[in-house]
Structure formats: structure tokens, C-alpha cells
Amino acid sequence: MPDPISRCTSCGIPLSREHDVMFICPNCNNVQLGRCGNCRNQSAIYICPGCGFEGP
Ligand SMILES: [Zn+2]
Ligand SMILES: [Zn+2]
């Protein structure tokens, strides 16, 4: 299992507790992704480091 993610997958900042979201990549179901509140609000693109999937 991958380590729990601690940084935003989109911008790389450490995740805050209040607005962060963590989820498993919907494409490979094998990699944990994180998004900070800022990237979430902006619907920033994330790229799965495991499979290269890009998603909002
Ligand atoms: Zn971010
Ligand atoms: Zn993936």
C-alpha cells in the first residue's frame, strides 16, 4: 500500500486539515491523491503519479 499522501497532488503544498481531500485514483485505484482546498476550488488538474491519469 502507498504511504498516506501528505501533499497536494496538483501544486505540491502540504495539505491542511480543513479543506484537503484525499482520494484514490479513479483510473488505477491504486494510488492515493491529495488536493488542497485551493486546487479544489479552482478545479486544478491533477496527474496520478502511478498511471498518469489526468483529472479534475
Ligand atoms: Zn494544491
Ligand atoms: Zn492512477
mmCIF file with all atom_site columns, N, CA and C and ligand atoms in Angstrom:
data_model
loop_
_atom_site.group_PDB
_atom_site.id
_atom_site.type_symbol
_atom_site.label_atom_id
_atom_site.label_alt_id
_atom_site.label_comp_id
_atom_site.label_asym_id
_atom_site.label_entity_id
_atom_site.label_seq_id
_atom_site.pdbx_PDB_ins_code
_atom_site.Cartn_x
_atom_site.Cartn_y
_atom_site.Cartn_z
_atom_site.occupancy
_atom_site.B_iso_or_equiv
_atom_site.pdbx_formal_charge
_atom_site.auth_seq_id
_atom_site.auth_comp_id
_atom_site.auth_asym_id
_atom_site.auth_atom_id
_atom_site.pdbx_PDB_model_num
ATOM   1   N  N  . MET A 1 1  ? 0.836   -1.200 0.000   1.00 0.00 ? 1  MET A N  1
ATOM   2   C  CA . MET A 1 1  ? 0.000   0.000  0.000   1.00 0.00 ? 1  MET A CA 1
ATOM   3   C  C  . MET A 1 1  ? 0.869   1.248  0.000   1.00 0.00 ? 1  MET A C  1
ATOM   4   N  N  . PRO A 1 2  ? 0.451   2.267  -0.713  1.00 0.00 ? 2  PRO A N  1
ATOM   5   C  CA . PRO A 1 2  ? 1.228   3.504  -0.716  1.00 0.00 ? 2  PRO A CA 1
ATOM   6   C  C  . PRO A 1 2  ? 1.120   4.213  0.623   1.00 0.00 ? 2  PRO A C  1
ATOM   7   N  N  . ASP A 1 3  ? 2.093   5.043  0.911   1.00 0.00 ? 3  ASP A N  1
ATOM   8   C  CA . ASP A 1 3  ? 2.029   5.841  2.127   1.00 0.00 ? 3  ASP A CA 1
ATOM   9   C  C  . ASP A 1 3  ? 0.877   6.830  2.024   1.00 0.00 ? 3  ASP A C  1
ATOM   10  N  N  . PRO A 1 4  ? 0.298   7.209  3.151   1.00 0.00 ? 4  PRO A N  1
ATOM   11  C  CA . PRO A 1 4  ? -0.739  8.238  3.118   1.00 0.00 ? 4  PRO A CA 1
ATOM   12  C  C  . PRO A 1 4  ? -0.182  9.527  2.520   1.00 0.00 ? 4  PRO A C  1
ATOM   13  N  N  . ILE A 1 5  ? -0.952  10.120 1.652   1.00 0.00 ? 5  ILE A N  1
ATOM   14  C  CA . ILE A 1 5  ? -0.464  11.304 0.979   1.00 0.00 ? 5  ILE A CA 1
ATOM   15  C  C  . ILE A 1 5  ? -0.509  12.494 1.925   1.00 0.00 ? 5  ILE A C  1
ATOM   16  N  N  . SER A 1 6  ? 0.499   13.345 1.836   1.00 0.00 ? 6  SER A N  1
ATOM   17  C  CA . SER A 1 6  ? 0.548   14.494 2.729   1.00 0.00 ? 6  SER A CA 1
ATOM   18  C  C  . SER A 1 6  ? 0.642   15.804 1.958   1.00 0.00 ? 6  SER A C  1
ATOM   19  N  N  . ARG A 1 7  ? 0.734   15.692 0.649   1.00 0.00 ? 7  ARG A N  1
ATOM   20  C  CA . ARG A 1 7  ? 0.859   16.904 -0.153  1.00 0.00 ? 7  ARG A CA 1
ATOM   21  C  C  . ARG A 1 7  ? -0.173  16.906 -1.268  1.00 0.00 ? 7  ARG A C  1
ATOM   22  N  N  . CYS A 1 8  ? -0.504  18.123 -1.684  1.00 0.00 ? 8  CYS A N  1
ATOM   23  C  CA . CYS A 1 8  ? -1.442  18.280 -2.783  1.00 0.00 ? 8  CYS A CA 1
ATOM   24  C  C  . CYS A 1 8  ? -0.822  17.736 -4.075  1.00 0.00 ? 8  CYS A C  1
ATOM   25  N  N  . THR A 1 9  ? -1.544  16.894 -4.754  1.00 0.00 ? 9  THR A N  1
ATOM   26  C  CA . THR A 1 9  ? -1.022  16.299 -5.981  1.00 0.00 ? 9  THR A CA 1
ATOM   27  C  C  . THR A 1 9  ? -0.862  17.344 -7.082  1.00 0.00 ? 9  THR A C  1
ATOM   28  N  N  . SER A 1 10 ? -1.689  18.379 -7.042  1.00 0.00 ? 10 SER A N  1
ATOM   29  C  CA . SER A 1 10 ? -1.651  19.386 -8.097  1.00 0.00 ? 10 SER A CA 1
ATOM   30  C  C  . SER A 1 10 ? -0.533  20.396 -7.908  1.00 0.00 ? 10 SER A C  1
ATOM   31  N  N  . CYS A 1 11 ? -0.410  20.956 -6.698  1.00 0.00 ? 11 CYS A N  1
ATOM   32  C  CA . CYS A 1 11 ? 0.552   22.041 -6.502  1.00 0.00 ? 11 CYS A CA 1
ATOM   33  C  C  . CYS A 1 11 ? 1.666   21.681 -5.540  1.00 0.00 ? 11 CYS A C  1
ATOM   34  N  N  . GLY A 1 12 ? 1.548   20.595 -4.825  1.00 0.00 ? 12 GLY A N  1
ATOM   35  C  CA . GLY A 1 12 ? 2.638   20.109 -4.000  1.00 0.00 ? 12 GLY A CA 1
ATOM   36  C  C  . GLY A 1 12 ? 2.751   20.698 -2.617  1.00 0.00 ? 12 GLY A C  1
ATOM   37  N  N  . ILE A 1 13 ? 1.839   21.576 -2.254  1.00 0.00 ? 13 ILE A N  1
ATOM   38  C  CA . ILE A 1 13 ? 1.918   22.113 -0.901  1.00 0.00 ? 13 ILE A CA 1
ATOM   39  C  C  . ILE A 1 13 ? 1.415   21.078 0.105   1.00 0.00 ? 13 ILE A C  1
ATOM   40  N  N  . PRO A 1 14 ? 1.902   21.170 1.335   1.00 0.00 ? 14 PRO A N  1
ATOM   41  C  CA . PRO A 1 14 ? 1.389   20.256 2.364   1.00 0.00 ? 14 PRO A CA 1
ATOM   42  C  C  . PRO A 1 14 ? -0.112  20.471 2.546   1.00 0.00 ? 14 PRO A C  1
ATOM   43  N  N  . LEU A 1 15 ? -0.817  19.413 2.723   1.00 0.00 ? 15 LEU A N  1
ATOM   44  C  CA . LEU A 1 15 ? -2.260  19.525 2.871   1.00 0.00 ? 15 LEU A CA 1
ATOM   45  C  C  . LEU A 1 15 ? -2.616  20.065 4.248   1.00 0.00 ? 15 LEU A C  1
ATOM   46  N  N  . SER A 1 16 ? -3.588  20.930 4.260   1.00 0.00 ? 16 SER A N  1
ATOM   47  C  CA . SER A 1 16 ? -4.131  21.402 5.526   1.00 0.00 ? 16 SER A CA 1
ATOM   48  C  C  . SER A 1 16 ? -5.236  20.455 5.957   1.00 0.00 ? 16 SER A C  1
ATOM   49  N  N  . ARG A 1 17 ? -5.608  20.567 7.186   1.00 0.00 ? 17 ARG A N  1
ATOM   50  C  CA . ARG A 1 17 ? -6.594  19.620 7.681   1.00 0.00 ? 17 ARG A CA 1
ATOM   51  C  C  . ARG A 1 17 ? -8.014  20.004 7.275   1.00 0.00 ? 17 ARG A C  1
ATOM   52  N  N  . GLU A 1 18 ? -8.243  21.283 7.078   1.00 0.00 ? 18 GLU A N  1
ATOM   53  C  CA . GLU A 1 18 ? -9.633  21.726 6.936   1.00 0.00 ? 18 GLU A CA 1
ATOM   54  C  C  . GLU A 1 18 ? -10.213 21.474 5.559   1.00 0.00 ? 18 GLU A C  1
ATOM   55  N  N  . HIS A 1 19 ? -9.442  21.770 4.542   1.00 0.00 ? 19 HIS A N  1
ATOM   56  C  CA . HIS A 1 19 ? -10.043 21.785 3.210   1.00 0.00 ? 19 HIS A CA 1
ATOM   57  C  C  . HIS A 1 19 ? -9.445  20.739 2.278   1.00 0.00 ? 19 HIS A C  1
ATOM   58  N  N  . ASP A 1 20 ? -8.592  19.938 2.807   1.00 0.00 ? 20 ASP A N  1
ATOM   59  C  CA . ASP A 1 20 ? -7.964  18.972 1.921   1.00 0.00 ? 20 ASP A CA 1
ATOM   60  C  C  . ASP A 1 20 ? -8.909  17.806 1.618   1.00 0.00 ? 20 ASP A C  1
ATOM   61  N  N  . VAL A 1 21 ? -8.645  17.191 0.520   1.00 0.00 ? 21 VAL A N  1
ATOM   62  C  CA . VAL A 1 21 ? -9.358  15.963 0.196   1.00 0.00 ? 21 VAL A CA 1
ATOM   63  C  C  . VAL A 1 21 ? -8.327  14.931 -0.231  1.00 0.00 ? 21 VAL A C  1
ATOM   64  N  N  . MET A 1 22 ? -8.578  13.711 0.130   1.00 0.00 ? 22 MET A N  1
ATOM   65  C  CA . MET A 1 22 ? -7.712  12.610 -0.278  1.00 0.00 ? 22 MET A CA 1
ATOM   66  C  C  . MET A 1 22 ? -8.590  11.545 -0.898  1.00 0.00 ? 22 MET A C  1
ATOM   67  N  N  . PHE A 1 23 ? -8.116  11.009 -1.969  1.00 0.00 ? 23 PHE A N  1
ATOM   68  C  CA . PHE A 1 23 ? -8.929  10.005 -2.641  1.00 0.00 ? 23 PHE A CA 1
ATOM   69  C  C  . PHE A 1 23 ? -8.012  9.090  -3.434  1.00 0.00 ? 23 PHE A C  1
ATOM   70  N  N  . ILE A 1 24 ? -8.546  7.964  -3.801  1.00 0.00 ? 24 ILE A N  1
ATOM   71  C  CA . ILE A 1 24 ? -7.788  7.010  -4.603  1.00 0.00 ? 24 ILE A CA 1
ATOM   72  C  C  . ILE A 1 24 ? -7.995  7.333  -6.073  1.00 0.00 ? 24 ILE A C  1
ATOM   73  N  N  . CYS A 1 25 ? -6.958  7.224  -6.836  1.00 0.00 ? 25 CYS A N  1
ATOM   74  C  CA . CYS A 1 25 ? -7.049  7.482  -8.273  1.00 0.00 ? 25 CYS A CA 1
ATOM   75  C  C  . CYS A 1 25 ? -8.193  6.670  -8.883  1.00 0.00 ? 25 CYS A C  1
ATOM   76  N  N  . PRO A 1 26 ? -9.115  7.355  -9.563  1.00 0.00 ? 26 PRO A N  1
ATOM   77  C  CA . PRO A 1 26 ? -10.256 6.636  -10.131 1.00 0.00 ? 26 PRO A CA 1
ATOM   78  C  C  . PRO A 1 26 ? -9.890  5.794  -11.335 1.00 0.00 ? 26 PRO A C  1
ATOM   79  N  N  . ASN A 1 27 ? -8.714  6.002  -11.857 1.00 0.00 ? 27 ASN A N  1
ATOM   80  C  CA . ASN A 1 27 ? -8.311  5.242  -13.039 1.00 0.00 ? 27 ASN A CA 1
ATOM   81  C  C  . ASN A 1 27 ? -7.630  3.927  -12.677 1.00 0.00 ? 27 ASN A C  1
ATOM   82  N  N  . CYS A 1 28 ? -6.641  4.001  -11.799 1.00 0.00 ? 28 CYS A N  1
ATOM   83  C  CA . CYS A 1 28 ? -5.900  2.785  -11.453 1.00 0.00 ? 28 CYS A CA 1
ATOM   84  C  C  . CYS A 1 28 ? -6.314  2.208  -10.097 1.00 0.00 ? 28 CYS A C  1
ATOM   85  N  N  . ASN A 1 29 ? -7.049  2.998  -9.299  1.00 0.00 ? 29 ASN A N  1
ATOM   86  C  CA . ASN A 1 29 ? -7.491  2.532  -7.988  1.00 0.00 ? 29 ASN A CA 1
ATOM   87  C  C  . ASN A 1 29 ? -6.339  2.021  -7.132  1.00 0.00 ? 29 ASN A C  1
ATOM   88  N  N  . ASN A 1 30 ? -5.186  2.607  -7.324  1.00 0.00 ? 30 ASN A N  1
ATOM   89  C  CA . ASN A 1 30 ? -4.010  2.072  -6.662  1.00 0.00 ? 30 ASN A CA 1
ATOM   90  C  C  . ASN A 1 30 ? -3.149  3.145  -6.029  1.00 0.00 ? 30 ASN A C  1
ATOM   91  N  N  . VAL A 1 31 ? -3.403  4.394  -6.350  1.00 0.00 ? 31 VAL A N  1
ATOM   92  C  CA . VAL A 1 31 ? -2.562  5.480  -5.885  1.00 0.00 ? 31 VAL A CA 1
ATOM   93  C  C  . VAL A 1 31 ? -3.426  6.505  -5.164  1.00 0.00 ? 31 VAL A C  1
ATOM   94  N  N  . GLN A 1 32 ? -2.939  6.923  -4.000  1.00 0.00 ? 32 GLN A N  1
ATOM   95  C  CA . GLN A 1 32 ? -3.671  7.923  -3.260  1.00 0.00 ? 32 GLN A CA 1
ATOM   96  C  C  . GLN A 1 32 ? -3.277  9.312  -3.744  1.00 0.00 ? 32 GLN A C  1
ATOM   97  N  N  . LEU A 1 33 ? -4.275  10.147 -3.960  1.00 0.00 ? 33 LEU A N  1
ATOM   98  C  CA . LEU A 1 33 ? -4.053  11.502 -4.437  1.00 0.00 ? 33 LEU A CA 1
ATOM   99  C  C  . LEU A 1 33 ? -4.585  12.472 -3.396  1.00 0.00 ? 33 LEU A C  1
ATOM   100 N  N  . GLY A 1 34 ? -4.010  13.657 -3.371  1.00 0.00 ? 34 GLY A N  1
ATOM   101 C  CA . GLY A 1 34 ? -4.475  14.676 -2.438  1.00 0.00 ? 34 GLY A CA 1
ATOM   102 C  C  . GLY A 1 34 ? -4.682  15.989 -3.154  1.00 0.00 ? 34 GLY A C  1
ATOM   103 N  N  . ARG A 1 35 ? -5.607  16.749 -2.655  1.00 0.00 ? 35 ARG A N  1
ATOM   104 C  CA . ARG A 1 35 ? -5.818  18.081 -3.218  1.00 0.00 ? 35 ARG A CA 1
ATOM   105 C  C  . ARG A 1 35 ? -6.048  19.059 -2.081  1.00 0.00 ? 35 ARG A C  1
ATOM   106 N  N  . CYS A 1 36 ? -5.413  20.213 -2.188  1.00 0.00 ? 36 CYS A N  1
ATOM   107 C  CA . CYS A 1 36 ? -5.644  21.254 -1.210  1.00 0.00 ? 36 CYS A CA 1
ATOM   108 C  C  . CYS A 1 36 ? -6.943  21.984 -1.546  1.00 0.00 ? 36 CYS A C  1
ATOM   109 N  N  . GLY A 1 37 ? -7.439  22.765 -0.603  1.00 0.00 ? 37 GLY A N  1
ATOM   110 C  CA . GLY A 1 37 ? -8.685  23.476 -0.830  1.00 0.00 ? 37 GLY A CA 1
ATOM   111 C  C  . GLY A 1 37 ? -8.594  24.431 -1.998  1.00 0.00 ? 37 GLY A C  1
ATOM   112 N  N  . ASN A 1 38 ? -7.419  25.021 -2.163  1.00 0.00 ? 38 ASN A N  1
ATOM   113 C  CA . ASN A 1 38 ? -7.236  25.973 -3.256  1.00 0.00 ? 38 ASN A CA 1
ATOM   114 C  C  . ASN A 1 38 ? -7.390  25.308 -4.619  1.00 0.00 ? 38 ASN A C  1
ATOM   115 N  N  . CYS A 1 39 ? -6.712  24.199 -4.806  1.00 0.00 ? 39 CYS A N  1
ATOM   116 C  CA . CYS A 1 39 ? -6.807  23.492 -6.080  1.00 0.00 ? 39 CYS A CA 1
ATOM   117 C  C  . CYS A 1 39 ? -8.206  22.916 -6.275  1.00 0.00 ? 39 CYS A C  1
ATOM   118 N  N  . ARG A 1 40 ? -8.825  22.550 -5.209  1.00 0.00 ? 40 ARG A N  1
ATOM   119 C  CA . ARG A 1 40 ? -10.187 22.045 -5.299  1.00 0.00 ? 40 ARG A CA 1
ATOM   120 C  C  . ARG A 1 40 ? -11.116 23.146 -5.799  1.00 0.00 ? 40 ARG A C  1
ATOM   121 N  N  . ASN A 1 41 ? -10.976 24.317 -5.249  1.00 0.00 ? 41 ASN A N  1
ATOM   122 C  CA . ASN A 1 41 ? -11.819 25.435 -5.670  1.00 0.00 ? 41 ASN A CA 1
ATOM   123 C  C  . ASN A 1 41 ? -11.587 25.783 -7.120  1.00 0.00 ? 41 ASN A C  1
ATOM   124 N  N  . GLN A 1 42 ? -10.346 25.658 -7.560  1.00 0.00 ? 42 GLN A N  1
ATOM   125 C  CA . GLN A 1 42 ? -10.009 26.026 -8.932  1.00 0.00 ? 42 GLN A CA 1
ATOM   126 C  C  . GLN A 1 42 ? -10.188 24.863 -9.902  1.00 0.00 ? 42 GLN A C  1
ATOM   127 N  N  . SER A 1 43 ? -10.582 23.730 -9.390  1.00 0.00 ? 43 SER A N  1
ATOM   128 C  CA . SER A 1 43 ? -10.682 22.520 -10.206 1.00 0.00 ? 43 SER A CA 1
ATOM   129 C  C  . SER A 1 43 ? -9.387  22.287 -10.980 1.00 0.00 ? 43 SER A C  1
ATOM   130 N  N  . ALA A 1 44 ? -8.287  22.455 -10.267 1.00 0.00 ? 44 ALA A N  1
ATOM   131 C  CA . ALA A 1 44 ? -6.986  22.281 -10.892 1.00 0.00 ? 44 ALA A CA 1
ATOM   132 C  C  . ALA A 1 44 ? -6.785  20.837 -11.339 1.00 0.00 ? 44 ALA A C  1
ATOM   133 N  N  . ILE A 1 45 ? -6.059  20.698 -12.409 1.00 0.00 ? 45 ILE A N  1
ATOM   134 C  CA . ILE A 1 45 ? -5.768  19.370 -12.932 1.00 0.00 ? 45 ILE A CA 1
ATOM   135 C  C  . ILE A 1 45 ? -4.816  18.636 -11.990 1.00 0.00 ? 45 ILE A C  1
ATOM   136 N  N  . TYR A 1 46 ? -5.069  17.376 -11.769 1.00 0.00 ? 46 TYR A N  1
ATOM   137 C  CA . TYR A 1 46 ? -4.093  16.547 -11.063 1.00 0.00 ? 46 TYR A CA 1
ATOM   138 C  C  . TYR A 1 46 ? -3.647  15.428 -12.000 1.00 0.00 ? 46 TYR A C  1
ATOM   139 N  N  . ILE A 1 47 ? -2.462  14.978 -11.781 1.00 0.00 ? 47 ILE A N  1
ATOM   140 C  CA . ILE A 1 47 ? -1.944  13.866 -12.578 1.00 0.00 ? 47 ILE A CA 1
ATOM   141 C  C  . ILE A 1 47 ? -1.521  12.770 -11.626 1.00 0.00 ? 47 ILE A C  1
ATOM   142 N  N  . CYS A 1 48 ? -2.089  11.600 -11.806 1.00 0.00 ? 48 CYS A N  1
ATOM   143 C  CA . CYS A 1 48 ? -1.742  10.467 -10.963 1.00 0.00 ? 48 CYS A CA 1
ATOM   144 C  C  . CYS A 1 48 ? -0.282  10.078 -11.219 1.00 0.00 ? 48 CYS A C  1
ATOM   145 N  N  . PRO A 1 49 ? 0.542   10.024 -10.171 1.00 0.00 ? 49 PRO A N  1
ATOM   146 C  CA . PRO A 1 49 ? 1.942   9.647  -10.373 1.00 0.00 ? 49 PRO A CA 1
ATOM   147 C  C  . PRO A 1 49 ? 2.105   8.173  -10.702 1.00 0.00 ? 49 PRO A C  1
ATOM   148 N  N  . GLY A 1 50 ? 1.067   7.406  -10.490 1.00 0.00 ? 50 GLY A N  1
ATOM   149 C  CA . GLY A 1 50 ? 1.159   5.976  -10.751 1.00 0.00 ? 50 GLY A CA 1
ATOM   150 C  C  . GLY A 1 50 ? 0.840   5.629  -12.198 1.00 0.00 ? 50 GLY A C  1
ATOM   151 N  N  . CYS A 1 51 ? -0.230  6.221  -12.725 1.00 0.00 ? 51 CYS A N  1
ATOM   152 C  CA . CYS A 1 51 ? -0.694  5.814  -14.061 1.00 0.00 ? 51 CYS A CA 1
ATOM   153 C  C  . CYS A 1 51 ? -0.747  6.964  -15.053 1.00 0.00 ? 51 CYS A C  1
ATOM   154 N  N  . GLY A 1 52 ? -0.539  8.206  -14.578 1.00 0.00 ? 52 GLY A N  1
ATOM   155 C  CA . GLY A 1 52 ? -0.536  9.333  -15.488 1.00 0.00 ? 52 GLY A CA 1
ATOM   156 C  C  . GLY A 1 52 ? -1.912  9.878  -15.821 1.00 0.00 ? 52 GLY A C  1
ATOM   157 N  N  . PHE A 1 53 ? -2.928  9.363  -15.150 1.00 0.00 ? 53 PHE A N  1
ATOM   158 C  CA . PHE A 1 53 ? -4.278  9.836  -15.389 1.00 0.00 ? 53 PHE A CA 1
ATOM   159 C  C  . PHE A 1 53 ? -4.411  11.307 -14.994 1.00 0.00 ? 53 PHE A C  1
ATOM   160 N  N  . GLU A 1 54 ? -5.031  12.081 -15.868 1.00 0.00 ? 54 GLU A N  1
ATOM   161 C  CA . GLU A 1 54 ? -5.295  13.491 -15.561 1.00 0.00 ? 54 GLU A CA 1
ATOM   162 C  C  . GLU A 1 54 ? -6.763  13.674 -15.285 1.00 0.00 ? 54 GLU A C  1
ATOM   163 N  N  . GLY A 1 55 ? -7.064  14.371 -14.209 1.00 0.00 ? 55 GLY A N  1
ATOM   164 C  CA . GLY A 1 55 ? -8.475  14.576 -13.900 1.00 0.00 ? 55 GLY A CA 1
ATOM   165 C  C  . GLY A 1 55 ? -8.711  15.844 -13.098 1.00 0.00 ? 55 GLY A C  1
ATOM   166 N  N  . PRO A 1 56 ? -9.901  16.341 -13.137 1.00 0.00 ? 56 PRO A N  1
ATOM   167 C  CA . PRO A 1 56 ? -10.279 17.491 -12.336 1.00 0.00 ? 56 PRO A CA 1
ATOM   168 C  C  . PRO A 1 56 ? -10.764 17.061 -10.959 1.00 0.00 ? 56 PRO A C  1
HETATM 169 ZN ZN . ZN  B 2 .  ? -2.984  22.377 -4.379  1.00 0.00 ? 1  ZN  B ZN 1
HETATM 170 ZN ZN . ZN  B 2 .  ? -3.729  6.290  -11.226 1.00 0.00 ? 2  ZN  B ZN 1
#
